[in-house]
PDB file of C-alpha atoms (C1' of nucleotides) in Angstrom:
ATOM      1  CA  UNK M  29      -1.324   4.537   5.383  1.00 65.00           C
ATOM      2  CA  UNK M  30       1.236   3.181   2.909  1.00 91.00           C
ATOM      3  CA  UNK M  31       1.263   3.878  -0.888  1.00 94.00           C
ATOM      4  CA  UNK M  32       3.487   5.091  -3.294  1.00 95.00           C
ATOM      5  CA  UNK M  33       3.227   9.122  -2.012  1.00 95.00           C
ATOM      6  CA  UNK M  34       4.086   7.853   1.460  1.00 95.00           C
ATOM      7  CA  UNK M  35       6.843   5.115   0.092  1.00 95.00           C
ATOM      8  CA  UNK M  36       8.282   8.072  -1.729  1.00 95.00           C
ATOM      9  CA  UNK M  37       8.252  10.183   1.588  1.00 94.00           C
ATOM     10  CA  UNK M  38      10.407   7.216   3.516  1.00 95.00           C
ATOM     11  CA  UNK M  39      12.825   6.854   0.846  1.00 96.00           C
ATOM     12  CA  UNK M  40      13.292  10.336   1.168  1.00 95.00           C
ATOM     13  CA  UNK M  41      13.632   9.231   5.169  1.00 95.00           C
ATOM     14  CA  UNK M  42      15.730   6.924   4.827  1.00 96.00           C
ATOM     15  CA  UNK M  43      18.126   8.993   2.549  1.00 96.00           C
ATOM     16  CA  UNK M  44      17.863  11.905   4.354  1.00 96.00           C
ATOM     17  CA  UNK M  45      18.463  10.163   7.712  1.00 96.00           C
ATOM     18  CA  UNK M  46      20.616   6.921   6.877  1.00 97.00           C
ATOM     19  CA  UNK M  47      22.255   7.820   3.389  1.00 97.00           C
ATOM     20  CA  UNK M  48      26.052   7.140   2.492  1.00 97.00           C
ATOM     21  CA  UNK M  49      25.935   6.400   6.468  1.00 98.00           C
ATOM     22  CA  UNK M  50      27.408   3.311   7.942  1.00 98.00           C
ATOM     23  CA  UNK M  51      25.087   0.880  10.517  1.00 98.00           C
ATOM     24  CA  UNK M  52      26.732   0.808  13.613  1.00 98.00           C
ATOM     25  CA  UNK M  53      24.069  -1.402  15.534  1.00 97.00           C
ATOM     26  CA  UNK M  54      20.898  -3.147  14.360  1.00 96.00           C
ATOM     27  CA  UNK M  55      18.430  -3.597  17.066  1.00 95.00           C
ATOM     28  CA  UNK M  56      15.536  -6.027  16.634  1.00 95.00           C
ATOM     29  CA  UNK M  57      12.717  -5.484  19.026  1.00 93.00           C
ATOM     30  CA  UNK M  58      10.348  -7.710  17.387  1.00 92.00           C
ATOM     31  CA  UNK M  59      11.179 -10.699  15.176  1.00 92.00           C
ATOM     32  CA  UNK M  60       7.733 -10.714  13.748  1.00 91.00           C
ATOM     33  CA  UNK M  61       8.453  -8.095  11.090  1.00 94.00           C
ATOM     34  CA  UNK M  62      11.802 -10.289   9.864  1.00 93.00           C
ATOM     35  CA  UNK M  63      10.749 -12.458   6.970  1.00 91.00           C
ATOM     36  CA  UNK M  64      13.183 -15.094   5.710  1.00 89.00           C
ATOM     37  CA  UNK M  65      16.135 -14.155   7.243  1.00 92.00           C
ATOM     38  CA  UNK M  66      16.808 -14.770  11.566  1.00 93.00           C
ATOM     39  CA  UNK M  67      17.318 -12.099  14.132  1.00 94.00           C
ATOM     40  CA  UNK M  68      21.031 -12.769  14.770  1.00 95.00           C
ATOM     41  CA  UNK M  69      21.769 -12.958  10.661  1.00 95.00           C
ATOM     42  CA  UNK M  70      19.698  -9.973  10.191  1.00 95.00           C
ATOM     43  CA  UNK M  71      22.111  -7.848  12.220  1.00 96.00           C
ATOM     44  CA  UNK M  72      25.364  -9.717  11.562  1.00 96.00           C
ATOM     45  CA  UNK M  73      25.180  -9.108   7.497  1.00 96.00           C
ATOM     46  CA  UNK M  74      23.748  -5.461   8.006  1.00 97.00           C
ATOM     47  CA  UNK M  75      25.950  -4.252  10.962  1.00 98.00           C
ATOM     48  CA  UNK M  76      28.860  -2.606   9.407  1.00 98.00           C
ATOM     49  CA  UNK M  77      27.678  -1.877   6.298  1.00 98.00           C
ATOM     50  CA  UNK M  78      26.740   1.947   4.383  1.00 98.00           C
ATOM     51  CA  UNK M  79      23.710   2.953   3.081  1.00 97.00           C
ATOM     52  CA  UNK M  80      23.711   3.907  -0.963  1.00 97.00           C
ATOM     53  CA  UNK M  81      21.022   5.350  -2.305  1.00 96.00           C
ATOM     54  CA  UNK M  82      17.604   4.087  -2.111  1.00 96.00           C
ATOM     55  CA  UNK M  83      14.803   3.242  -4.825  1.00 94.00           C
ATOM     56  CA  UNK M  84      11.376   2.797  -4.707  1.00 95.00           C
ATOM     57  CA  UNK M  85       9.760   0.532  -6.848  1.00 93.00           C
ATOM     58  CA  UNK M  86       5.736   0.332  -5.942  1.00 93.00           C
ATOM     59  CA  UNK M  87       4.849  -0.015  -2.914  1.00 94.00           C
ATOM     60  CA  UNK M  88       8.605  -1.615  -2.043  1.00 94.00           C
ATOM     61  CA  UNK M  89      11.249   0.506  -0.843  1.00 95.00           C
ATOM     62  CA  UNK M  90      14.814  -0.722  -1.645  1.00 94.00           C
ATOM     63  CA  UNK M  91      17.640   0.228   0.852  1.00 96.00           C
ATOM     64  CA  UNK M  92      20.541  -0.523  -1.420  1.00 95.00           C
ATOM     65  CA  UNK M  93      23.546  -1.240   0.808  1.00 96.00           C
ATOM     66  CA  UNK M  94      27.724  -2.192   0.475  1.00 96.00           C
ATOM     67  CA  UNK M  95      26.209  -5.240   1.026  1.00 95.00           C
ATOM     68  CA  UNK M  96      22.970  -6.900   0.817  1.00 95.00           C
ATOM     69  CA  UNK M  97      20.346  -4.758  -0.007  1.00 95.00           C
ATOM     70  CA  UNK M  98      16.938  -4.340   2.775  1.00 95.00           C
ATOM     71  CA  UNK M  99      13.621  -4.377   1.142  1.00 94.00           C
ATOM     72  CA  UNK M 100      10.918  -2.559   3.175  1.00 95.00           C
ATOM     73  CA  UNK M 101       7.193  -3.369   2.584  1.00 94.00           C
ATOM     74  CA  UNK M 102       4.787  -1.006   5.181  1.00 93.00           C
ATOM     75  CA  UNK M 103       1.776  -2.951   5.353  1.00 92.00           C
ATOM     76  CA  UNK M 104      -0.986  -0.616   6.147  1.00 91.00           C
ATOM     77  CA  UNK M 105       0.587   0.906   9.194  1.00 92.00           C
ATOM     78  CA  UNK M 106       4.452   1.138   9.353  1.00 93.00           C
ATOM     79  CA  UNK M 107       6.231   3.764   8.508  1.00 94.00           C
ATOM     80  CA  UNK M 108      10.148   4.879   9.005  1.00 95.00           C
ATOM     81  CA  UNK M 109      11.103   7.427  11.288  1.00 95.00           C
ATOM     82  CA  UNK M 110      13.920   9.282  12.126  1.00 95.00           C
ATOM     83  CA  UNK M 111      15.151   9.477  15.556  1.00 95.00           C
ATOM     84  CA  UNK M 112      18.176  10.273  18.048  1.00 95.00           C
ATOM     85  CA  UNK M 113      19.076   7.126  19.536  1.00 96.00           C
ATOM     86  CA  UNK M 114      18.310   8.772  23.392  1.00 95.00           C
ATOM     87  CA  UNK M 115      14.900   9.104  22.262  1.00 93.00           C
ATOM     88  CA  UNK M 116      11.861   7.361  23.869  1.00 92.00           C
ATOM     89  CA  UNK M 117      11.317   4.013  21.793  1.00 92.00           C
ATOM     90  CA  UNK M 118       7.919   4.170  20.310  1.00 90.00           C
ATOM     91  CA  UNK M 119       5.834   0.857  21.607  1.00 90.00           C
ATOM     92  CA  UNK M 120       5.636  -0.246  17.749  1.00 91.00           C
ATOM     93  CA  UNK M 121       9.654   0.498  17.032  1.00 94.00           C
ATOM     94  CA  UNK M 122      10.260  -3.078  15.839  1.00 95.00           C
ATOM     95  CA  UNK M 123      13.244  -2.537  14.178  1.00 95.00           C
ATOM     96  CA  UNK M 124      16.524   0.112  14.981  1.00 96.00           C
ATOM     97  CA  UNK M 125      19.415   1.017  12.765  1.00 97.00           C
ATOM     98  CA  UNK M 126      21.995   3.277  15.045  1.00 97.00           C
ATOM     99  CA  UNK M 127      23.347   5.072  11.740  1.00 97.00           C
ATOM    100  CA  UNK M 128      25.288   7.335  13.812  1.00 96.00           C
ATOM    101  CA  UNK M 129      26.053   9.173  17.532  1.00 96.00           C
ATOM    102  CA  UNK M 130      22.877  11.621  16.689  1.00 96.00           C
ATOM    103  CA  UNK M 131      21.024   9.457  14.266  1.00 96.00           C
ATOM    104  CA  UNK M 132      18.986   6.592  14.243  1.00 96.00           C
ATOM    105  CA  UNK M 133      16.448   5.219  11.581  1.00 96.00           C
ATOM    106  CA  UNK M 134      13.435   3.373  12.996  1.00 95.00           C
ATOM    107  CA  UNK M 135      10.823   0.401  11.198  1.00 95.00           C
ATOM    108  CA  UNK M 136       7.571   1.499  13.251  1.00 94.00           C
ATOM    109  CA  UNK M 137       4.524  -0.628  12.767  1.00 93.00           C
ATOM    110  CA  UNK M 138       1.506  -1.382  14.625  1.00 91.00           C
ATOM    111  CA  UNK M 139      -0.177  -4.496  12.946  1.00 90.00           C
ATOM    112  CA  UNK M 140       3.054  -5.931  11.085  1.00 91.00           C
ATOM    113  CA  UNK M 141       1.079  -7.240   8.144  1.00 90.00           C
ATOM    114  CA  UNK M 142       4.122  -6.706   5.989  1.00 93.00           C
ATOM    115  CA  UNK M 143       7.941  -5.984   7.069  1.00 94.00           C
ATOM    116  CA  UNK M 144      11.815  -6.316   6.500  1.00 94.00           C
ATOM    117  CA  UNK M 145      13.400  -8.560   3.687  1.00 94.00           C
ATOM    118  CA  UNK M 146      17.124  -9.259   3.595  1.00 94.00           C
ATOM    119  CA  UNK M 147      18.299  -9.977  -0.711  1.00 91.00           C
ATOM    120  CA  UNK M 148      21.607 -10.341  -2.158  1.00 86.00           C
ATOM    121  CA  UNK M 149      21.436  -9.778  -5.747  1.00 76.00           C
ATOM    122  CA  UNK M 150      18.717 -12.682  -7.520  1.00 79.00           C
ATOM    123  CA  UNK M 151      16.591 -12.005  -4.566  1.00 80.00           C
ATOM    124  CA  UNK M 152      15.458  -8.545  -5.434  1.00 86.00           C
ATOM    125  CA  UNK M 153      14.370  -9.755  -8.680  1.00 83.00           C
ATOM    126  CA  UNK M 154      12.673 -13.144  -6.535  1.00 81.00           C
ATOM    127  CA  UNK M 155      10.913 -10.358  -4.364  1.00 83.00           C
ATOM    128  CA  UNK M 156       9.746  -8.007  -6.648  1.00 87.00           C
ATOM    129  CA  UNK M 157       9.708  -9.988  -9.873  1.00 83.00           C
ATOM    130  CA  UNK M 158       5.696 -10.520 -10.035  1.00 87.00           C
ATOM    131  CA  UNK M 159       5.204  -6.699  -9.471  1.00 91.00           C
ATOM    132  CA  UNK M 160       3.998  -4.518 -12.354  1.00 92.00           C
ATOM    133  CA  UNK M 161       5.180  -1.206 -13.746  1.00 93.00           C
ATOM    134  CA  UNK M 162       5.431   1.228 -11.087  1.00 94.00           C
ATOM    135  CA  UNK M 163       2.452   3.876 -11.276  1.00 95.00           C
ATOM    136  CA  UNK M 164       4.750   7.344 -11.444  1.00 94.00           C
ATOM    137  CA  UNK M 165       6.813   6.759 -14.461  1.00 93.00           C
ATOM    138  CA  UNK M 166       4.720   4.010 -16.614  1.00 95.00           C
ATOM    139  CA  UNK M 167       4.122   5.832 -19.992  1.00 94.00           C
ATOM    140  CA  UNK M 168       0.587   6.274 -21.700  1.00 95.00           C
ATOM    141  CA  UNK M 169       0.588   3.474 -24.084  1.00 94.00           C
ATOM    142  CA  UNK M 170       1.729   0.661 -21.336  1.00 94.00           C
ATOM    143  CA  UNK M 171      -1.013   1.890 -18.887  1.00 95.00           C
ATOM    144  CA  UNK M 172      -3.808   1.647 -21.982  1.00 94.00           C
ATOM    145  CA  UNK M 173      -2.574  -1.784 -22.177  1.00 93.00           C
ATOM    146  CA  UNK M 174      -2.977  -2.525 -19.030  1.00 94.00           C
ATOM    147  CA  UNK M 175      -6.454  -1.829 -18.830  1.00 94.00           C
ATOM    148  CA  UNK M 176      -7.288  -2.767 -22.714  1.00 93.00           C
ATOM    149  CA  UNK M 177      -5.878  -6.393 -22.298  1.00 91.00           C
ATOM    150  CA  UNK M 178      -7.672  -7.021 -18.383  1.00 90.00           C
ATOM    151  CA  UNK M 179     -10.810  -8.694 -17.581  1.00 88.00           C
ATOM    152  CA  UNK M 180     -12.557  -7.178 -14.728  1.00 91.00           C
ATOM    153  CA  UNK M 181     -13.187  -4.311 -13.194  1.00 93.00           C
ATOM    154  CA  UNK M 182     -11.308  -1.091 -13.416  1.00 94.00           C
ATOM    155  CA  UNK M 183     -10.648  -0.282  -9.558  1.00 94.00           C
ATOM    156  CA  UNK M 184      -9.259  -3.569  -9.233  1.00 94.00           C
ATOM    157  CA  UNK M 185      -7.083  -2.965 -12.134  1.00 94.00           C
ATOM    158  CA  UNK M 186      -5.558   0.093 -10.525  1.00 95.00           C
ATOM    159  CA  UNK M 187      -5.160  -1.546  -7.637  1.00 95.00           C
ATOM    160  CA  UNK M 188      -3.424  -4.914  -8.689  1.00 93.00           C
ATOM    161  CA  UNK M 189      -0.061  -4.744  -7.805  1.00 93.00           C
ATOM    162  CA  UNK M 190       0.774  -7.217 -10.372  1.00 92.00           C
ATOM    163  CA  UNK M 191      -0.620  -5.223 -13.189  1.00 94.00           C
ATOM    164  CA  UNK M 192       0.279  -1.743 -11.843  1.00 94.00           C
ATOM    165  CA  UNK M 193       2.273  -1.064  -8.926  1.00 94.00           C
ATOM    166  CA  UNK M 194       2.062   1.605  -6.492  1.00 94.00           C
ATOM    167  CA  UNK M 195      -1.234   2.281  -6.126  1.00 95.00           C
ATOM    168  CA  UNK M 196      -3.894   1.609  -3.361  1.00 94.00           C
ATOM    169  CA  UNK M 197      -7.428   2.129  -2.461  1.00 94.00           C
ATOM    170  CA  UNK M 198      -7.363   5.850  -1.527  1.00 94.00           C
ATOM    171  CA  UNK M 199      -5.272   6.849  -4.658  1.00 95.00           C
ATOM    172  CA  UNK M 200      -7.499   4.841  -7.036  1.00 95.00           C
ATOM    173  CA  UNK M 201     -10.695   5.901  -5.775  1.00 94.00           C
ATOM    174  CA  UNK M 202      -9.264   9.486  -6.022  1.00 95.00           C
ATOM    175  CA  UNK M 203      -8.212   8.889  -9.383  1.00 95.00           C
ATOM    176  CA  UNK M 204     -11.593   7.286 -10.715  1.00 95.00           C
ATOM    177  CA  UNK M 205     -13.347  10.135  -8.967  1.00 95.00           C
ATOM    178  CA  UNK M 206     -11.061  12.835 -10.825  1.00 95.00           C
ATOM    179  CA  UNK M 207     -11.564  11.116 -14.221  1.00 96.00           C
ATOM    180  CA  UNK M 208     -15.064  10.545 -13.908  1.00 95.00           C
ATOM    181  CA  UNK M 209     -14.850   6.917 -14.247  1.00 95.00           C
ATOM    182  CA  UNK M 210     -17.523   4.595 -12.157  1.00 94.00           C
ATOM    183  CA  UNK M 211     -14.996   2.098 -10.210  1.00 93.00           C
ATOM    184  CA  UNK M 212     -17.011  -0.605 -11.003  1.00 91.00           C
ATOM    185  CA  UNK M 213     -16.717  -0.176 -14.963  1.00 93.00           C
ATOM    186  CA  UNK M 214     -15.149  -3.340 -16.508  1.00 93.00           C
ATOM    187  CA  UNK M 215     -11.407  -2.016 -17.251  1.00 94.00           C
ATOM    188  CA  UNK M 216     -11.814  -3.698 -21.347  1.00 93.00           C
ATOM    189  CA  UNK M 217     -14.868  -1.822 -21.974  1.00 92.00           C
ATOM    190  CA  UNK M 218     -13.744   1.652 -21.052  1.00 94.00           C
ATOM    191  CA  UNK M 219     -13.695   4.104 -24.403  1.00 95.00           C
ATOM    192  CA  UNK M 220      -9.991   5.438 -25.603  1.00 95.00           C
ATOM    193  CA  UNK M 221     -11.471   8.730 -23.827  1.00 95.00           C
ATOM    194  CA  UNK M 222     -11.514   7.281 -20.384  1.00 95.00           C
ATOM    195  CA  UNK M 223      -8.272   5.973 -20.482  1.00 95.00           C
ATOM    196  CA  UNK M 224      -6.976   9.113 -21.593  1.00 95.00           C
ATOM    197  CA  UNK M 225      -8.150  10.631 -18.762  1.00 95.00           C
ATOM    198  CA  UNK M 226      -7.681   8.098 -16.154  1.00 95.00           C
ATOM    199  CA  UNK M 227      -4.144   8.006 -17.234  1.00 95.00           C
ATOM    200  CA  UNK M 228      -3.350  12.259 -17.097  1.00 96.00           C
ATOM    201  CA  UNK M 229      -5.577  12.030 -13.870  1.00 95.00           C
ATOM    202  CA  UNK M 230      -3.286   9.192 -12.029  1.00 96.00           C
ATOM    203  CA  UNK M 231       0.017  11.557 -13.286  1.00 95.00           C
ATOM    204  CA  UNK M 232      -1.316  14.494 -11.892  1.00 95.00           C
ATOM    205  CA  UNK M 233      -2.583  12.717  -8.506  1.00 95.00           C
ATOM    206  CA  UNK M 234       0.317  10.804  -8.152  1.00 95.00           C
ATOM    207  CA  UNK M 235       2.440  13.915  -8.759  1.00 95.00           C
ATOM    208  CA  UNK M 236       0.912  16.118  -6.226  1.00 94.00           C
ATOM    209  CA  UNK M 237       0.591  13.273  -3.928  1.00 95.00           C
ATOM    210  CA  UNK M 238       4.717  12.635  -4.040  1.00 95.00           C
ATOM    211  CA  UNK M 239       4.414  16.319  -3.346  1.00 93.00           C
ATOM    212  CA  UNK M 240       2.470  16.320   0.168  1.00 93.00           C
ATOM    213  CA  UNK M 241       4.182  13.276   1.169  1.00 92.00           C
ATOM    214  CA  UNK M 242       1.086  11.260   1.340  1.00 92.00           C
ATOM    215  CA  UNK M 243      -2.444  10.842  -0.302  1.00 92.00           C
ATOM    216  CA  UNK M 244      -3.595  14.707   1.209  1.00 92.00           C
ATOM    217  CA  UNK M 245      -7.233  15.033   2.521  1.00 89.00           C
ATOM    218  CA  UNK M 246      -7.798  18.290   0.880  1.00 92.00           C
ATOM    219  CA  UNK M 247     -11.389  19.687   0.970  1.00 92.00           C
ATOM    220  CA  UNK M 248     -11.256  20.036  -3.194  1.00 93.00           C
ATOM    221  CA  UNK M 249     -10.047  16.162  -2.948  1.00 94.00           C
ATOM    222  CA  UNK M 250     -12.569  12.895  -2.516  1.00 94.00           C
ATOM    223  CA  UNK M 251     -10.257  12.020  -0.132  1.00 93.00           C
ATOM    224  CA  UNK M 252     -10.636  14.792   2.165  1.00 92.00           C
ATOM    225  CA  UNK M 253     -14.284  13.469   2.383  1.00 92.00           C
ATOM    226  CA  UNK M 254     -14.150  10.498   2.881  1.00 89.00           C
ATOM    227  CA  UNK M 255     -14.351   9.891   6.726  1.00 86.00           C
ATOM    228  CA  UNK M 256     -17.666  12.911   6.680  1.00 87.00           C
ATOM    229  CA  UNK M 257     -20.865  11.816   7.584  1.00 84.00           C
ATOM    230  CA  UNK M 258     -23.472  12.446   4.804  1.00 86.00           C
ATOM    231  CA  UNK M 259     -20.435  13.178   2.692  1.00 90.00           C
ATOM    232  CA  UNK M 260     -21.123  15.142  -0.654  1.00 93.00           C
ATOM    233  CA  UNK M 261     -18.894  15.296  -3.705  1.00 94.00           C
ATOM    234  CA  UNK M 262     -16.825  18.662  -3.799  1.00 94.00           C
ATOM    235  CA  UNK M 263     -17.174  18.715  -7.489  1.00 94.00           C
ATOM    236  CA  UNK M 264     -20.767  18.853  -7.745  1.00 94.00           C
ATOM    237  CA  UNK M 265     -22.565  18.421  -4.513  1.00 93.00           C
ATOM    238  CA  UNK M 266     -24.239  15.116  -4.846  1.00 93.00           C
ATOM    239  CA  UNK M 267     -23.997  12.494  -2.046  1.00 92.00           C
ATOM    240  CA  UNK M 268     -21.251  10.156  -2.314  1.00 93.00           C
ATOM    241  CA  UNK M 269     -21.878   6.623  -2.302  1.00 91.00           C
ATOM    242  CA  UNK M 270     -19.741   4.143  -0.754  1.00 90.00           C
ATOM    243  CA  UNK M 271     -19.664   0.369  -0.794  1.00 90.00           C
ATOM    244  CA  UNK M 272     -16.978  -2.582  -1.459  1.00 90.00           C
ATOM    245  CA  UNK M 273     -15.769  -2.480  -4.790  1.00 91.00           C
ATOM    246  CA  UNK M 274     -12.976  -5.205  -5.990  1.00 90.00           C
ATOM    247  CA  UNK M 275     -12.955  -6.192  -2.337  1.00 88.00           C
ATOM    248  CA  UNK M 276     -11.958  -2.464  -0.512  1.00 91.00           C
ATOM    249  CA  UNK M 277     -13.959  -0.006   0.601  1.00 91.00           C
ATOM    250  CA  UNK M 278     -14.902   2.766  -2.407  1.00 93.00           C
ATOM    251  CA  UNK M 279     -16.258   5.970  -2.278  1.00 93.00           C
ATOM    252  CA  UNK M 280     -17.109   7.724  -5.572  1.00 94.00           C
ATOM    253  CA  UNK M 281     -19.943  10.297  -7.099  1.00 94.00           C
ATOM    254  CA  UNK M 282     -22.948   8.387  -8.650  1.00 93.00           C
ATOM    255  CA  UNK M 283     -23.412  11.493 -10.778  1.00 94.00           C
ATOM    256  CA  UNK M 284     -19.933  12.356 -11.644  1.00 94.00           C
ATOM    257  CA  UNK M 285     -18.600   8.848 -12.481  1.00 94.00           C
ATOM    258  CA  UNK M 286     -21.433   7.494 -14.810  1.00 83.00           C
ATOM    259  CA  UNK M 287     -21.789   4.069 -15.956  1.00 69.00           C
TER     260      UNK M 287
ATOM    261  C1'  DG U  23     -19.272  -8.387  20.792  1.00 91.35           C
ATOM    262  C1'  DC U  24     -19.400  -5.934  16.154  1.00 91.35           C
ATOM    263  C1'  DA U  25     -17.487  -3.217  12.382  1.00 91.35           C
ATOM    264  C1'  DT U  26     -13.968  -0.549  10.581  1.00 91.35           C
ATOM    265  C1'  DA U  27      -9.037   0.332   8.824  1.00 91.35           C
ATOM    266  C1'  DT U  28      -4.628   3.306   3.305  1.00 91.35           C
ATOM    267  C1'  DG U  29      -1.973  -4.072   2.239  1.00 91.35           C
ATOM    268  C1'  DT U  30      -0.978  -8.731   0.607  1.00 91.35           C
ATOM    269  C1'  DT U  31      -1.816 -13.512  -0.080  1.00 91.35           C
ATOM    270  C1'  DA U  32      -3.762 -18.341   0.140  1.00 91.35           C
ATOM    271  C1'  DT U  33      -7.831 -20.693  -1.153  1.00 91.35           C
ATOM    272  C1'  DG U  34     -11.653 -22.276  -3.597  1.00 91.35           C
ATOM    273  C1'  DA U  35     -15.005 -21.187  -7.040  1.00 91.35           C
ATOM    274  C1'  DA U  36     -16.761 -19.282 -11.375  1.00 91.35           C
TER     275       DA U  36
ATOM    276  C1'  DT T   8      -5.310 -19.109 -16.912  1.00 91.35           C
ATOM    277  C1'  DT T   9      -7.665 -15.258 -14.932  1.00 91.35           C
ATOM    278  C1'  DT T  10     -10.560 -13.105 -11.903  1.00 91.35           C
ATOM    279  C1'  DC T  11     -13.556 -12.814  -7.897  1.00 91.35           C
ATOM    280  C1'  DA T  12     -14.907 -13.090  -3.065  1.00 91.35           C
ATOM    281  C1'  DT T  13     -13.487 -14.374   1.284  1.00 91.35           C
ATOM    282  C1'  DA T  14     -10.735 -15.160   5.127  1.00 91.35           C
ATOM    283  C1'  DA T  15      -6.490 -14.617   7.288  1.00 91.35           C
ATOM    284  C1'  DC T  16      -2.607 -12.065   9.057  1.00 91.35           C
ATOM    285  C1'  DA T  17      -2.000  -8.506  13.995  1.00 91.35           C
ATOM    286  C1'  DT T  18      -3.693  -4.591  16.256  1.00 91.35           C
ATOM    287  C1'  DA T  19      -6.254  -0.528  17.406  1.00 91.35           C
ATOM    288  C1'  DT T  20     -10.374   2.287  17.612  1.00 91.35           C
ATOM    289  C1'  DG T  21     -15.284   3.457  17.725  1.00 91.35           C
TER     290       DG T  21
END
DNA sequence: GCATATGTTATGAA
DNA sequence: TTTCATAACATATG
């Protein structure tokens, strides 16, 4: 599920739910989502401390803290939640933060491909320091850059987190479908046209992504077709292909987004 | 059993 | 050095 719309949506979580709050018990349910840091350490330097204000940088959610700050990476399937502590614990509730007598904020994740990071100061920059620009506030001249000075294809240019970061295989193939740009198009070779476009189109997806909370599968969207059988583009009518571009799945328009 | 899944990363090859 | 394809990670669903 996780890219930057639905990053945004738990930082809003986490704020909402945790923010200028004070951990009054970690519980960790399942060690395999801790990465560098033990189960007993994990707890002993978080217990105790408040919750600032979060950022978002990518995919990466940053829980600053009074004290070390927890960086949150969601995989493909976890998400943050919040709960009352008498709730039922979900079978994938790895991780619990007891943030008050009503509240309590919840790392759910079924496959645990990613997880939780502990960082004093150097390690955020350690963590995050290979990751790109993030995709919502890069300007127009970096992103032409970007794709001018890339070999390769264009979908896995949008996708890179190294090069950009924040977006992932739904959002790109909804962005190359918006701009008309075949996902398979070598990134250098694209005209000062396409970029144009493929950089207002990722603005205004991103945007109105942030805005549902996720990547929405609207009927006027390719991504609200993309699970149909014999699924036809809602711009024009044709039948979508799919196949594996830059290593993910891709959908796109074989008449919309011409070579 | 097989294929699929919105993410990242190690590995070897081009 | 960069980029690509592939497998791997852990788990569920069809």
């Amino acid at each position: 599920m996780p890219e930057l719309p639905d990053v945004e949506t738990f930082r809003t979580v986490l704020d909402s739910c945790a923010g200028g709050r004070t951990v009054q018990r970690v519980e960790v349910r399942d060690t395999g989502v801790l990465h560098g840091v033990s189960a007993a350490r994990f707890r002993r330097e978080l217990e105790g401390c408040r919750f600032a204000e979060s950022e978002r940088h990518g995919k990466w959610l940053l829980a600053r803290t009074d004290g070390p700050t927890l960086l949150l990476h969601f995989g493909m399937t976890g998400q943050l939640v919040c709960c009352r502590p008498d709730e039922n614990l979900h079978p994938h509730d790895r991780v619990t933060f007891t943030v008050g007598d009503d509240r309590q904020l919840r790392y759910r994740d079924q496959r645990k491909l990613k997880g939780l990071w502990l960082a004093g100061g150097e390690d955020v920059e350690r963590l995050l320091g290979s990751q790109g620009p993030d995709a919502a506030d890069i300007g127009r001249n970096d992103f032409d850059l970007l794709l001018t000075q890339r070999g390769g294809g264009v979908k896995s240019a949008l996708i890179d987190q190294s090069n950009l970061a924040g977006l992932g295989n739904l959002l790109a193939d909804e962005i190359l479908w918006r701009a008309r740009v075949d996902p398979a198009r070598e990134a250098g070779r694209l005209t000062k046209e396409e970029r144009g476009r493929l950089y207002t189109d990722m603005r205004r997806t991103v945007r109105s992504a942030v805005r549902a909370g996720r990547v929405p599968p609207r009927k006027t969207w390719l991504t609200g077709h993309r699970d149909d059988t014999d699924a036809t583009c809602p711009r024009c009518g044709e039948k979508l292909r799919r196949g594996r571009v830059s290593g993910r799945s891709t959908v796109w328009c074989p008449h919309c987004q011409t070579g």
